[in-house]
């Protein structure tokens, strides 16, 4: 789910990248790259905006540093690139390395929600009004890249998050190339489509990925160009394009366009936990299903994804009534 990871607490007003005295900049951040400085038109918290792109605490393509910076490694249309985003004094500074550096810097405003319109959201519940007030720096990211959100979303189909994050971590580290710039060896760029297609079946198994999910990824990367074309479509049309691939359904397409398009109305249906979380937060119904969740979100038509993100950021959810689902561990079979 987009927003499953709540970022560390940040300052409530203005740009909230760094609070108080800055921590020492890590040694690897000294090397210089291409730079772009951008001034947003309102409050902005880069960690909050980019948080949904993180696939677990060990994501090799995403990391944060003690100085508040967010680092991302991406496979852009121009090639691999590494982007460092930091905020200070009312402006955002992007620094990038590698063949994809210029593309990443060109997309920096969109990545940080420049195309998003938070004012379009009108809270109808006190909880969302309070959370929206506490999180003024929330905007919806738009990466402009489809496969980098689609593939990890496929890995997350019908398994625990721990299993999905482990698979992403192992496969990207083994088959992705080291990220360019001062993070070489610490971060990796997602493999190219052809590399995904050449991963042996036993390596999928070792990563805990069953044949159904592996086959779906292989079908998607075979039409990688068509998948990436969807980045220029409206979210609804993009979802139709993605769902034309067998194995990609409404859950996966929603999770993808939320990140690739910054789609404010792409609500995730078919999730095991989300209906109960939304139902409890907005209606006191911890046993809500998709139908109940969609009914509760009707007042936010056009902004349902943003409403769900605010619910997740509010921290209000039903208490656990059963132990966590145990990972299947198919790699041990």
PDB file of N, CA, C and O in Angstrom, residues 82-126:
ATOM      1  N   UNK A  82      21.382   8.236 -10.171  1.00  0.00           N
ATOM      2  CA  UNK A  82      21.173   8.346  -8.729  1.00  0.00           C
ATOM      3  C   UNK A  82      20.795   9.777  -8.413  1.00  0.00           C
ATOM      4  O   UNK A  82      21.423  10.720  -8.913  1.00  0.00           O
ATOM      5  N   UNK A  83      19.772   9.953  -7.593  1.00  0.00           N
ATOM      6  CA  UNK A  83      19.283  11.283  -7.238  1.00  0.00           C
ATOM      7  C   UNK A  83      19.305  11.451  -5.730  1.00  0.00           C
ATOM      8  O   UNK A  83      18.830  10.581  -4.991  1.00  0.00           O
ATOM      9  N   UNK A  84      19.838  12.569  -5.292  1.00  0.00           N
ATOM     10  CA  UNK A  84      19.798  12.946  -3.878  1.00  0.00           C
ATOM     11  C   UNK A  84      18.928  14.187  -3.739  1.00  0.00           C
ATOM     12  O   UNK A  84      19.131  15.182  -4.436  1.00  0.00           O
ATOM     13  N   UNK A  85      17.944  14.116  -2.863  1.00  0.00           N
ATOM     14  CA  UNK A  85      17.007  15.223  -2.658  1.00  0.00           C
ATOM     15  C   UNK A  85      17.125  15.706  -1.221  1.00  0.00           C
ATOM     16  O   UNK A  85      17.051  14.911  -0.280  1.00  0.00           O
ATOM     17  N   UNK A  86      17.314  16.997  -1.058  1.00  0.00           N
ATOM     18  CA  UNK A  86      17.371  17.580   0.285  1.00  0.00           C
ATOM     19  C   UNK A  86      16.622  18.903   0.270  1.00  0.00           C
ATOM     20  O   UNK A  86      16.496  19.556  -0.772  1.00  0.00           O
ATOM     21  N   UNK A  87      16.113  19.299   1.421  1.00  0.00           N
ATOM     22  CA  UNK A  87      15.336  20.530   1.545  1.00  0.00           C
ATOM     23  C   UNK A  87      15.893  21.389   2.659  1.00  0.00           C
ATOM     24  O   UNK A  87      16.219  20.888   3.733  1.00  0.00           O
ATOM     25  N   UNK A  88      16.000  22.677   2.364  1.00  0.00           N
ATOM     26  CA  UNK A  88      16.488  23.604   3.381  1.00  0.00           C
ATOM     27  C   UNK A  88      16.154  25.031   2.962  1.00  0.00           C
ATOM     28  O   UNK A  88      16.276  25.398   1.799  1.00  0.00           O
ATOM     29  N   UNK A  89      15.721  25.838   3.937  1.00  0.00           N
ATOM     30  CA  UNK A  89      15.500  27.255   3.696  1.00  0.00           C
ATOM     31  C   UNK A  89      14.480  27.565   2.633  1.00  0.00           C
ATOM     32  O   UNK A  89      14.618  28.551   1.896  1.00  0.00           O
ATOM     33  N   UNK A  90      13.428  26.756   2.505  1.00  0.00           N
ATOM     34  CA  UNK A  90      12.379  27.055   1.548  1.00  0.00           C
ATOM     35  C   UNK A  90      12.654  26.590   0.140  1.00  0.00           C
ATOM     36  O   UNK A  90      11.889  26.892  -0.778  1.00  0.00           O
ATOM     37  N   UNK A  91      13.742  25.849  -0.090  1.00  0.00           N
ATOM     38  CA  UNK A  91      14.034  25.360  -1.426  1.00  0.00           C
ATOM     39  C   UNK A  91      14.491  23.908  -1.372  1.00  0.00           C
ATOM     40  O   UNK A  91      14.946  23.414  -0.334  1.00  0.00           O
ATOM     41  N   UNK A  92      14.354  23.243  -2.498  1.00  0.00           N
ATOM     42  CA  UNK A  92      14.751  21.839  -2.628  1.00  0.00           C
ATOM     43  C   UNK A  92      15.958  21.771  -3.543  1.00  0.00           C
ATOM     44  O   UNK A  92      16.000  22.405  -4.601  1.00  0.00           O
ATOM     45  N   UNK A  93      16.937  20.995  -3.132  1.00  0.00           N
ATOM     46  CA  UNK A  93      18.144  20.814  -3.931  1.00  0.00           C
ATOM     47  C   UNK A  93      18.227  19.370  -4.392  1.00  0.00           C
ATOM     48  O   UNK A  93      18.172  18.450  -3.587  1.00  0.00           O
ATOM     49  N   UNK A  94      18.314  19.187  -5.702  1.00  0.00           N
ATOM     50  CA  UNK A  94      18.493  17.871  -6.269  1.00  0.00           C
ATOM     51  C   UNK A  94      19.881  17.746  -6.866  1.00  0.00           C
ATOM     52  O   UNK A  94      20.330  18.642  -7.582  1.00  0.00           O
ATOM     53  N   UNK A  95      20.566  16.665  -6.547  1.00  0.00           N
ATOM     54  CA  UNK A  95      21.887  16.399  -7.096  1.00  0.00           C
ATOM     55  C   UNK A  95      21.857  14.996  -7.678  1.00  0.00           C
ATOM     56  O   UNK A  95      21.369  14.062  -7.036  1.00  0.00           O
ATOM     57  N   UNK A  96      22.359  14.847  -8.912  1.00  0.00           N
ATOM     58  CA  UNK A  96      22.214  13.580  -9.614  1.00  0.00           C
ATOM     59  C   UNK A  96      23.518  13.178 -10.294  1.00  0.00           C
ATOM     60  O   UNK A  96      24.334  14.031 -10.665  1.00  0.00           O
ATOM     61  N   UNK A  97      23.667  11.873 -10.454  1.00  0.00           N
ATOM     62  CA  UNK A  97      24.856  11.286 -11.066  1.00  0.00           C
ATOM     63  C   UNK A  97      24.424  10.257 -12.100  1.00  0.00           C
ATOM     64  O   UNK A  97      23.332   9.703 -12.035  1.00  0.00           O
ATOM     65  N   UNK A  98      25.319   9.974 -13.037  1.00  0.00           N
ATOM     66  CA  UNK A  98      25.109   8.914 -14.007  1.00  0.00           C
ATOM     67  C   UNK A  98      24.480   9.396 -15.297  1.00  0.00           C
ATOM     68  O   UNK A  98      24.093  10.565 -15.429  1.00  0.00           O
ATOM     69  N   UNK A  99      24.328   8.488 -16.286  1.00  0.00           N
ATOM     70  CA  UNK A  99      23.725   8.867 -17.565  1.00  0.00           C
ATOM     71  C   UNK A  99      22.309   9.420 -17.439  1.00  0.00           C
ATOM     72  O   UNK A  99      21.874  10.213 -18.276  1.00  0.00           O
ATOM     73  N   UNK A 100      21.580   8.988 -16.396  1.00  0.00           N
ATOM     74  CA  UNK A 100      20.206   9.468 -16.212  1.00  0.00           C
ATOM     75  C   UNK A 100      20.094  10.714 -15.370  1.00  0.00           C
ATOM     76  O   UNK A 100      18.975  11.127 -15.014  1.00  0.00           O
ATOM     77  N   UNK A 101      21.220  11.378 -15.052  1.00  0.00           N
ATOM     78  CA  UNK A 101      21.201  12.532 -14.143  1.00  0.00           C
ATOM     79  C   UNK A 101      20.319  13.658 -14.669  1.00  0.00           C
ATOM     80  O   UNK A 101      19.490  14.215 -13.935  1.00  0.00           O
ATOM     81  N   UNK A 102      20.505  14.038 -15.932  1.00  0.00           N
ATOM     82  CA  UNK A 102      19.733  15.158 -16.469  1.00  0.00           C
ATOM     83  C   UNK A 102      18.242  14.843 -16.485  1.00  0.00           C
ATOM     84  O   UNK A 102      17.411  15.710 -16.188  1.00  0.00           O
ATOM     85  N   UNK A 103      17.892  13.602 -16.835  1.00  0.00           N
ATOM     86  CA  UNK A 103      16.474  13.221 -16.844  1.00  0.00           C
ATOM     87  C   UNK A 103      15.896  13.307 -15.435  1.00  0.00           C
ATOM     88  O   UNK A 103      14.783  13.817 -15.242  1.00  0.00           O
ATOM     89  N   UNK A 104      16.619  12.828 -14.451  1.00  0.00           N
ATOM     90  CA  UNK A 104      16.133  12.867 -13.071  1.00  0.00           C
ATOM     91  C   UNK A 104      15.934  14.301 -12.590  1.00  0.00           C
ATOM     92  O   UNK A 104      14.947  14.601 -11.901  1.00  0.00           O
ATOM     93  N   UNK A 105      16.856  15.195 -12.931  1.00  0.00           N
ATOM     94  CA  UNK A 105      16.729  16.580 -12.496  1.00  0.00           C
ATOM     95  C   UNK A 105      15.594  17.290 -13.228  1.00  0.00           C
ATOM     96  O   UNK A 105      14.909  18.140 -12.652  1.00  0.00           O
ATOM     97  N   UNK A 106      15.392  16.935 -14.485  1.00  0.00           N
ATOM     98  CA  UNK A 106      14.277  17.523 -15.226  1.00  0.00           C
ATOM     99  C   UNK A 106      12.941  17.124 -14.608  1.00  0.00           C
ATOM    100  O   UNK A 106      11.992  17.916 -14.560  1.00  0.00           O
ATOM    101  N   UNK A 107      12.866  15.887 -14.114  1.00  0.00           N
ATOM    102  CA  UNK A 107      11.627  15.380 -13.520  1.00  0.00           C
ATOM    103  C   UNK A 107      11.483  15.716 -12.037  1.00  0.00           C
ATOM    104  O   UNK A 107      10.464  15.372 -11.434  1.00  0.00           O
ATOM    105  N   UNK A 108      12.471  16.390 -11.453  1.00  0.00           N
ATOM    106  CA  UNK A 108      12.468  16.627 -10.011  1.00  0.00           C
ATOM    107  C   UNK A 108      11.184  17.271  -9.499  1.00  0.00           C
ATOM    108  O   UNK A 108      10.602  16.786  -8.517  1.00  0.00           O
ATOM    109  N   UNK A 109      10.686  18.359 -10.095  1.00  0.00           N
ATOM    110  CA  UNK A 109       9.446  18.947  -9.567  1.00  0.00           C
ATOM    111  C   UNK A 109       8.270  17.977  -9.590  1.00  0.00           C
ATOM    112  O   UNK A 109       7.503  17.905  -8.625  1.00  0.00           O
ATOM    113  N   UNK A 110       8.112  17.237 -10.683  1.00  0.00           N
ATOM    114  CA  UNK A 110       7.014  16.270 -10.754  1.00  0.00           C
ATOM    115  C   UNK A 110       7.183  15.174  -9.712  1.00  0.00           C
ATOM    116  O   UNK A 110       6.215  14.728  -9.095  1.00  0.00           O
ATOM    117  N   UNK A 111       8.415  14.727  -9.541  1.00  0.00           N
ATOM    118  CA  UNK A 111       8.681  13.701  -8.541  1.00  0.00           C
ATOM    119  C   UNK A 111       8.233  14.158  -7.162  1.00  0.00           C
ATOM    120  O   UNK A 111       7.738  13.360  -6.343  1.00  0.00           O
ATOM    121  N   UNK A 112       8.375  15.448  -6.894  1.00  0.00           N
ATOM    122  CA  UNK A 112       8.031  16.002  -5.581  1.00  0.00           C
ATOM    123  C   UNK A 112       6.632  16.603  -5.536  1.00  0.00           C
ATOM    124  O   UNK A 112       6.303  17.350  -4.623  1.00  0.00           O
ATOM    125  N   UNK A 113       5.808  16.274  -6.531  1.00  0.00           N
ATOM    126  CA  UNK A 113       4.400  16.651  -6.463  1.00  0.00           C
ATOM    127  C   UNK A 113       4.040  17.996  -7.034  1.00  0.00           C
ATOM    128  O   UNK A 113       3.003  18.560  -6.674  1.00  0.00           O
ATOM    129  N   UNK A 114       4.851  18.534  -7.957  1.00  0.00           N
ATOM    130  CA  UNK A 114       4.525  19.841  -8.540  1.00  0.00           C
ATOM    131  C   UNK A 114       3.218  19.796  -9.315  1.00  0.00           C
ATOM    132  O   UNK A 114       2.510  20.811  -9.415  1.00  0.00           O
ATOM    133  N   UNK A 115       2.864  18.632  -9.884  1.00  0.00           N
ATOM    134  CA  UNK A 115       1.615  18.494 -10.640  1.00  0.00           C
ATOM    135  C   UNK A 115       0.429  18.179  -9.733  1.00  0.00           C
ATOM    136  O   UNK A 115      -0.704  18.124 -10.198  1.00  0.00           O
ATOM    137  N   UNK A 116       0.704  17.944  -8.467  1.00  0.00           N
ATOM    138  CA  UNK A 116      -0.356  17.586  -7.529  1.00  0.00           C
ATOM    139  C   UNK A 116      -1.011  18.853  -6.994  1.00  0.00           C
ATOM    140  O   UNK A 116      -0.374  19.904  -6.869  1.00  0.00           O
ATOM    141  N   UNK A 117      -2.294  18.749  -6.664  1.00  0.00           N
ATOM    142  CA  UNK A 117      -3.044  19.897  -6.135  1.00  0.00           C
ATOM    143  C   UNK A 117      -3.676  19.518  -4.797  1.00  0.00           C
ATOM    144  O   UNK A 117      -4.814  19.055  -4.749  1.00  0.00           O
ATOM    145  N   UNK A 118      -2.945  19.702  -3.695  1.00  0.00           N
ATOM    146  CA  UNK A 118      -3.498  19.336  -2.390  1.00  0.00           C
ATOM    147  C   UNK A 118      -4.762  20.107  -2.032  1.00  0.00           C
ATOM    148  O   UNK A 118      -5.586  19.615  -1.258  1.00  0.00           O
ATOM    149  N   UNK A 119      -4.934  21.305  -2.598  1.00  0.00           N
ATOM    150  CA  UNK A 119      -6.111  22.116  -2.264  1.00  0.00           C
ATOM    151  C   UNK A 119      -7.401  21.500  -2.789  1.00  0.00           C
ATOM    152  O   UNK A 119      -8.499  21.882  -2.363  1.00  0.00           O
ATOM    153  N   UNK A 120      -7.286  20.520  -3.707  1.00  0.00           N
ATOM    154  CA  UNK A 120      -8.487  19.871  -4.238  1.00  0.00           C
ATOM    155  C   UNK A 120      -9.119  18.930  -3.215  1.00  0.00           C
ATOM    156  O   UNK A 120     -10.266  18.511  -3.396  1.00  0.00           O
ATOM    157  N   UNK A 121      -8.381  18.628  -2.158  1.00  0.00           N
ATOM    158  CA  UNK A 121      -8.898  17.713  -1.140  1.00  0.00           C
ATOM    159  C   UNK A 121      -9.647  18.496  -0.070  1.00  0.00           C
ATOM    160  O   UNK A 121      -9.105  19.414   0.548  1.00  0.00           O
ATOM    161  N   UNK A 122     -10.904  18.118   0.136  1.00  0.00           N
ATOM    162  CA  UNK A 122     -11.745  18.741   1.168  1.00  0.00           C
ATOM    163  C   UNK A 122     -12.098  17.664   2.189  1.00  0.00           C
ATOM    164  O   UNK A 122     -12.883  16.755   1.895  1.00  0.00           O
ATOM    165  N   UNK A 123     -11.529  17.701   3.384  1.00  0.00           N
ATOM    166  CA  UNK A 123     -11.796  16.642   4.368  1.00  0.00           C
ATOM    167  C   UNK A 123     -13.238  16.659   4.855  1.00  0.00           C
ATOM    168  O   UNK A 123     -13.799  17.719   5.143  1.00  0.00           O
ATOM    169  N   UNK A 124     -13.823  15.485   4.923  1.00  0.00           N
ATOM    170  CA  UNK A 124     -15.201  15.317   5.417  1.00  0.00           C
ATOM    171  C   UNK A 124     -15.232  14.605   6.764  1.00  0.00           C
ATOM    172  O   UNK A 124     -16.316  14.419   7.325  1.00  0.00           O
ATOM    173  N   UNK A 125     -14.078  14.188   7.226  1.00  0.00           N
ATOM    174  CA  UNK A 125     -13.976  13.512   8.521  1.00  0.00           C
ATOM    175  C   UNK A 125     -12.972  14.276   9.383  1.00  0.00           C
ATOM    176  O   UNK A 125     -11.951  14.751   8.869  1.00  0.00           O
ATOM    177  N   UNK A 126     -13.248  14.348  10.660  1.00  0.00           N
ATOM    178  CA  UNK A 126     -12.359  15.085  11.557  1.00  0.00           C
ATOM    179  C   UNK A 126     -10.956  14.494  11.554  1.00  0.00           C
ATOM    180  O   UNK A 126      -9.958  15.220  11.592  1.00  0.00           O
TER     181      UNK A 126
END
